[in-house]
Short mmCIF file of C-alpha atoms and ligand atoms in Angstrom, two decimals:
data_model
loop_
_atom_site.label_atom_id
_atom_site.label_comp_id
_atom_site.label_asym_id
_atom_site.label_seq_id
_atom_site.Cartn_x
_atom_site.Cartn_y
_atom_site.Cartn_z
CA MET A 580 -9.72 -136.39 118.09
CA SER A 581 -10.28 -139.34 120.14
CA GLY A 582 -8.89 -141.40 121.34
CA ILE A 583 -9.31 -145.25 123.77
CA VAL A 584 -9.30 -146.91 126.79
CA TYR A 585 -8.52 -150.65 127.39
CA LEU A 586 -9.84 -151.59 130.63
CA VAL A 587 -7.17 -154.17 131.63
CA GLY A 588 -7.15 -157.44 133.35
CA SER A 589 -3.30 -157.85 135.34
CA GLY A 590 -4.04 -161.81 135.59
CA PRO A 591 -3.20 -162.39 139.89
CA GLY A 592 -0.05 -161.48 140.12
CA GLY A 593 3.56 -161.66 138.07
CA LEU A 594 4.32 -161.14 134.51
CA GLY A 595 3.86 -164.39 133.91
CA LEU A 596 -0.20 -164.36 133.95
CA LEU A 597 -0.13 -161.61 132.35
CA THR A 598 -1.94 -161.86 128.75
CA PHE A 599 -0.45 -161.41 125.24
CA ARG A 600 -2.86 -158.53 124.46
CA ALA A 601 -2.91 -156.85 127.93
CA ARG A 602 1.37 -157.00 127.36
CA GLU A 603 0.75 -155.29 123.83
CA VAL A 604 -1.21 -152.47 125.03
CA ILE A 605 0.71 -151.99 128.02
CA ASP A 606 3.33 -151.52 125.89
CA ALA A 607 1.45 -149.05 123.47
CA ALA A 608 -0.41 -146.69 126.39
CA GLU A 609 0.34 -143.35 126.60
CA VAL A 610 -1.16 -143.09 129.85
CA VAL A 611 -1.97 -145.62 131.91
CA LEU A 612 -3.94 -145.64 135.05
CA TYR A 613 -3.05 -148.32 137.96
CA ASP A 614 -3.79 -150.16 140.94
CA GLN A 615 -1.89 -151.82 143.67
CA LEU A 616 -3.54 -155.04 142.90
CA PRO A 617 -1.59 -155.66 139.70
CA GLY A 618 1.74 -156.24 142.32
CA GLU A 619 5.20 -154.99 141.67
CA GLU A 620 5.85 -157.17 139.17
CA VAL A 621 3.45 -155.64 136.51
CA LEU A 622 4.23 -152.17 137.95
CA ALA A 623 7.50 -152.10 136.87
CA SER A 624 7.50 -153.00 134.02
CA LEU A 625 4.93 -150.38 133.14
CA PRO A 626 6.69 -148.10 130.08
CA ALA A 627 9.05 -145.04 130.97
CA SER A 628 7.43 -142.92 128.64
CA ALA A 629 3.96 -143.20 129.41
CA GLU A 630 1.88 -140.55 132.02
CA LYS A 631 1.33 -143.15 135.28
CA ILE A 632 -1.27 -142.35 137.42
CA ASN A 633 -1.07 -144.26 141.03
CA CYS A 634 -5.28 -144.77 141.39
CA GLY A 635 -5.03 -146.27 145.01
CA LYS A 636 -4.30 -148.87 147.69
CA PHE A 637 -6.12 -152.50 147.97
CA GLY A 638 -7.79 -152.35 152.27
CA GLY A 639 -6.82 -148.58 152.58
CA ALA A 640 -7.69 -144.93 151.85
CA HIS A 641 -7.89 -144.96 148.09
CA THR A 642 -5.31 -142.44 147.00
CA LEU A 643 -7.66 -141.07 144.27
CA THR A 644 -11.75 -141.55 144.56
CA GLN A 645 -13.83 -143.48 142.08
CA ASP A 646 -15.04 -140.30 140.12
CA GLU A 647 -11.59 -138.89 140.64
CA ILE A 648 -10.62 -142.30 138.03
CA GLU A 649 -13.47 -142.02 135.94
CA SER A 650 -12.96 -138.10 135.06
CA LEU A 651 -8.94 -138.55 134.68
CA MET A 652 -9.00 -141.22 132.17
CA VAL A 653 -11.88 -139.53 130.02
CA ASP A 654 -9.64 -136.22 130.50
CA ARG A 655 -6.76 -138.30 128.71
CA ALA A 656 -9.43 -140.13 126.07
CA LYS A 657 -10.66 -136.94 124.89
CA LYS A 658 -7.03 -135.51 124.31
CA GLY A 659 -6.52 -138.07 122.19
CA TYR A 660 -4.20 -140.53 124.32
CA ARG A 661 -3.98 -144.28 124.11
CA VAL A 662 -5.59 -145.09 127.83
CA VAL A 663 -4.79 -148.08 130.30
CA ARG A 664 -6.85 -148.89 132.85
CA LEU A 665 -4.03 -151.71 135.15
CA LYS A 666 -6.88 -153.49 137.61
CA GLY A 667 -6.09 -156.90 139.74
CA GLY A 668 -7.37 -159.68 137.63
CA ASP A 669 -10.38 -159.10 135.55
CA SER A 670 -11.46 -155.48 135.44
CA PHE A 671 -15.70 -157.29 135.18
CA VAL A 672 -14.66 -159.01 138.28
CA PHE A 673 -15.87 -156.75 141.89
CA GLY A 674 -12.76 -154.40 139.60
CA ARG A 675 -15.58 -151.28 139.05
CA GLY A 676 -14.63 -151.93 135.44
CA GLY A 677 -18.36 -152.28 133.95
CA GLU A 678 -19.38 -148.76 136.13
CA GLU A 679 -16.08 -148.01 133.85
CA MET A 680 -16.93 -148.86 130.67
CA GLU A 681 -20.75 -147.55 130.84
CA VAL A 682 -18.70 -144.29 131.75
CA LEU A 683 -16.36 -144.34 129.00
CA ARG A 684 -19.43 -145.39 126.41
CA GLU A 685 -21.69 -142.08 128.05
CA HIS A 686 -18.47 -139.84 126.42
CA ASN A 687 -18.33 -141.98 123.32
CA ILE A 688 -15.19 -142.94 123.79
CA THR A 689 -13.96 -146.43 122.58
CA VAL A 690 -13.23 -148.84 125.26
CA GLU A 691 -11.51 -152.42 124.36
CA VAL A 692 -12.05 -155.12 127.79
CA VAL A 693 -9.10 -156.88 128.29
CA PRO A 694 -9.24 -159.98 130.10
CA GLY A 695 -7.98 -161.22 132.67
CA ILE A 696 -7.33 -164.59 134.52
CA THR A 697 -9.34 -163.47 137.47
CA SER A 698 -7.88 -164.56 141.51
CA ALA A 699 -11.12 -165.78 142.68
CA VAL A 700 -10.17 -168.61 140.27
CA ALA A 701 -6.45 -169.06 140.00
CA VAL A 702 -5.47 -167.89 143.02
CA PRO A 703 -6.97 -170.94 144.71
CA GLU A 704 -5.98 -172.78 142.52
CA CYS A 705 -2.35 -171.99 142.57
CA VAL A 706 -2.18 -174.07 145.74
CA GLY A 707 -4.09 -177.08 144.17
CA ILE A 708 -7.66 -176.69 145.10
CA PRO A 709 -9.77 -176.94 141.98
CA VAL A 710 -13.26 -174.27 142.51
CA THR A 711 -15.36 -177.15 140.57
CA HIS A 712 -14.69 -181.25 140.43
CA ARG A 713 -16.58 -183.83 138.94
CA THR A 714 -17.33 -185.78 142.77
CA TRP A 715 -17.05 -182.33 145.23
CA ALA A 716 -18.38 -179.18 143.39
CA SER A 717 -20.21 -178.53 140.90
CA GLN A 718 -21.00 -175.47 140.46
CA VAL A 719 -19.33 -172.07 142.47
CA THR A 720 -20.52 -169.01 143.96
CA PHE A 721 -18.33 -166.03 143.84
CA LEU A 722 -19.02 -162.90 145.88
CA THR A 723 -17.69 -160.15 147.65
CA GLY A 724 -17.42 -160.53 151.82
CA HIS A 725 -16.90 -156.69 151.62
CA GLU A 726 -20.81 -156.41 152.37
CA ASP A 727 -21.21 -157.24 156.46
CA PRO A 728 -23.77 -160.31 156.07
CA THR A 729 -25.20 -159.17 159.68
CA LYS A 730 -26.94 -155.85 157.32
CA GLU A 731 -30.39 -156.36 157.46
CA GLU A 732 -30.44 -154.90 153.20
CA SER A 733 -27.76 -157.31 152.73
CA ALA A 734 -27.45 -158.05 148.68
CA ILE A 735 -26.31 -161.06 149.51
CA ASP A 736 -28.60 -164.25 150.26
CA TRP A 737 -27.44 -165.88 153.50
CA ARG A 738 -29.67 -168.00 153.63
CA TRP A 739 -29.80 -169.53 150.03
CA LEU A 740 -25.68 -169.79 150.51
CA ALA A 741 -25.79 -171.42 153.56
CA GLY A 742 -27.84 -174.33 151.93
CA SER A 743 -26.26 -174.92 148.95
CA PRO A 744 -23.19 -177.53 147.43
CA GLY A 745 -20.78 -177.00 146.07
CA THR A 746 -17.65 -174.29 146.29
CA ILE A 747 -18.08 -170.49 148.01
CA VAL A 748 -15.02 -167.92 146.33
CA ILE A 749 -15.30 -165.04 148.94
CA LEU A 750 -12.85 -162.11 147.83
CA MET A 751 -12.18 -159.33 150.84
CA GLY A 752 -13.94 -160.96 152.70
CA VAL A 753 -10.74 -160.84 155.50
CA LYS A 754 -12.50 -157.72 157.48
CA ASN A 755 -15.86 -159.82 157.52
CA LEU A 756 -14.22 -163.27 157.93
CA PRO A 757 -15.62 -163.63 161.52
CA MET A 758 -19.53 -162.48 160.42
CA ILE A 759 -19.17 -164.31 157.60
CA THR A 760 -18.81 -167.61 159.24
CA ARG A 761 -21.51 -167.25 161.72
CA SER A 762 -24.09 -166.20 159.47
CA LEU A 763 -23.61 -169.42 157.14
CA ILE A 764 -23.75 -171.60 160.31
CA GLU A 765 -26.46 -170.06 161.66
CA HIS A 766 -28.63 -170.40 158.50
CA GLY A 767 -28.00 -174.05 158.36
CA MET A 768 -24.11 -174.80 157.07
CA ALA A 769 -22.65 -177.69 158.90
CA GLY A 770 -19.57 -176.39 161.49
CA THR A 771 -17.30 -179.39 159.69
CA LYS A 772 -17.38 -177.87 155.97
CA PRO A 773 -13.77 -177.20 155.03
CA VAL A 774 -12.29 -174.00 154.89
CA ALA A 775 -9.16 -172.42 153.21
CA ILE A 776 -7.70 -168.18 153.12
CA ILE A 777 -4.99 -167.88 150.49
CA GLU A 778 -3.18 -164.38 150.90
CA ARG A 779 -1.25 -163.15 148.07
CA GLY A 780 -1.49 -165.13 145.61
CA PHE A 781 0.83 -165.38 143.55
CA ARG A 782 3.79 -163.50 145.74
CA PRO A 783 6.94 -164.75 147.23
CA ASP A 784 5.04 -164.14 150.52
CA GLN A 785 1.92 -167.05 150.01
CA ARG A 786 0.57 -167.83 152.67
CA VAL A 787 -2.41 -170.82 153.41
CA THR A 788 -4.32 -171.62 156.31
CA THR A 789 -7.07 -174.08 156.48
CA GLY A 790 -10.21 -175.04 159.10
CA THR A 791 -13.03 -175.40 158.94
CA LEU A 792 -16.25 -173.31 159.43
CA ALA A 793 -15.89 -173.56 162.73
CA ASP A 794 -13.12 -172.69 163.62
CA ILE A 795 -11.19 -170.66 160.74
CA THR A 796 -12.08 -167.27 162.16
CA LYS A 797 -9.93 -168.09 165.61
CA LYS A 798 -7.28 -169.41 163.17
CA ALA A 799 -6.40 -166.95 160.70
CA GLU A 800 -6.94 -164.18 164.32
CA GLU A 801 -4.04 -166.30 165.19
CA SER A 802 -2.28 -166.32 162.82
CA GLY A 803 -2.56 -162.49 161.17
CA VAL A 804 -4.58 -163.29 157.76
CA LYS A 805 -5.10 -159.71 156.20
CA PRO A 806 -5.85 -158.81 153.01
CA PRO A 807 -6.11 -159.34 150.22
CA ALA A 808 -6.75 -162.81 150.40
CA ILE A 809 -9.52 -165.36 149.31
CA ILE A 810 -11.60 -166.86 151.16
CA VAL A 811 -12.41 -170.52 149.35
CA ILE A 812 -15.44 -172.43 151.60
CA GLY A 813 -15.87 -176.68 150.05
CA GLU A 814 -15.40 -180.45 150.13
CA VAL A 815 -12.66 -179.23 147.33
CA VAL A 816 -10.16 -177.58 150.21
CA SER A 817 -9.92 -181.00 151.23
CA LEU A 818 -7.77 -181.35 147.87
CA TYR A 819 -5.27 -178.99 148.88
CA ARG A 820 -1.71 -180.50 150.82
CA ASP A 821 0.77 -178.65 152.91
CA GLY A 822 3.48 -177.65 150.37
CA SER A 823 1.38 -177.77 147.27
CA GLU A 824 2.16 -173.73 147.34
CA GLY A 825 5.75 -174.27 146.14
CA ALA A 826 4.57 -176.22 142.79
CA TRP A 827 3.81 -172.78 141.01
CA SER A 828 6.26 -170.75 139.17
CA ARG A 829 6.42 -168.69 135.79
N1 SAH B 1026 -10.65 -158.33 139.83
C1 SAH B 1026 -9.91 -158.73 141.24
C2 SAH B 1026 -10.71 -158.66 141.88
C3 SAH B 1026 -10.65 -157.55 142.89
S1 SAH B 1026 -10.80 -157.66 144.28
C4 SAH B 1026 -9.70 -160.12 140.37
O1 SAH B 1026 -10.31 -160.47 139.47
O2 SAH B 1026 -8.77 -160.79 140.75
C5 SAH B 1026 -9.77 -157.06 145.43
C6 SAH B 1026 -9.39 -158.75 145.95
O3 SAH B 1026 -9.37 -159.69 144.70
C7 SAH B 1026 -9.13 -159.55 147.12
O4 SAH B 1026 -9.48 -158.52 148.23
C8 SAH B 1026 -8.63 -159.96 146.85
O5 SAH B 1026 -9.76 -160.59 147.58
C9 SAH B 1026 -8.54 -161.28 145.93
N2 SAH B 1026 -7.65 -160.88 145.13
C10 SAH B 1026 -6.77 -160.70 144.36
N3 SAH B 1026 -6.24 -160.64 143.80
C11 SAH B 1026 -5.14 -161.58 145.31
C12 SAH B 1026 -4.10 -162.27 145.43
N4 SAH B 1026 -2.35 -161.91 144.21
N5 SAH B 1026 -4.33 -162.93 145.75
C13 SAH B 1026 -4.80 -163.30 147.26
N6 SAH B 1026 -6.30 -162.76 146.93
C14 SAH B 1026 -6.72 -161.60 145.40
#
């Protein structure tokens, strides 16, 4: 007897952006292992009868280690349960969903991946910033800002990035914002390049801070920008209009 694990992306927040397939498998789940990023609304809608396991918070200390999460998932699936692993956005975009799929495959457990709407696209979008645009951006780069760019062994090619046209979207970049902006400027990107930071997209307390590559760090410090937030760098930011964030509703 072997169960199944659904790797489910919940979208960027709220029930409106959860897919039908996600709703279906969540409602039928016997075990749900969840992160905090899906947000209050989605977490409040988990089935009452399911075993619900809190796997961690964003930014802060994790309640369970990645190994512990994977062991629990494997254990429940082997007991024959229908298991949902629920994450914010899309689980294959900076969500460790790929790693979890590999572990489940090693244990010959059936996996279904349920795509979610990634915050990397949807959060800029909800304040009127398109990540591509025929005039402004024919390419877009998504990256994690988790890494300190001043580290020698950085997995990100900052020199290439600073010289690349189009849009840069950074996830998990708030802590390293000073290093990121400095690194891009040092590698030749114009200090006048527009930047927007969108905190808590699709939540009632969503907030946008705009500036340039040269002054965004100071502005972010002044307004006390905190994770989770998406940082967008590029000309498309000029399409943002103050107040447009109120236009989105589910
Ligand atoms: N798998 C997720 C990303 C997880 S990494 C996805 O596809 O969206 C966590 C980072 O996602 C956060 O640090 C932040 O940069 C971003 N993020 C996720 N949801 C967000 C939201 N509602 N508002 C702003 N940023 C968000």
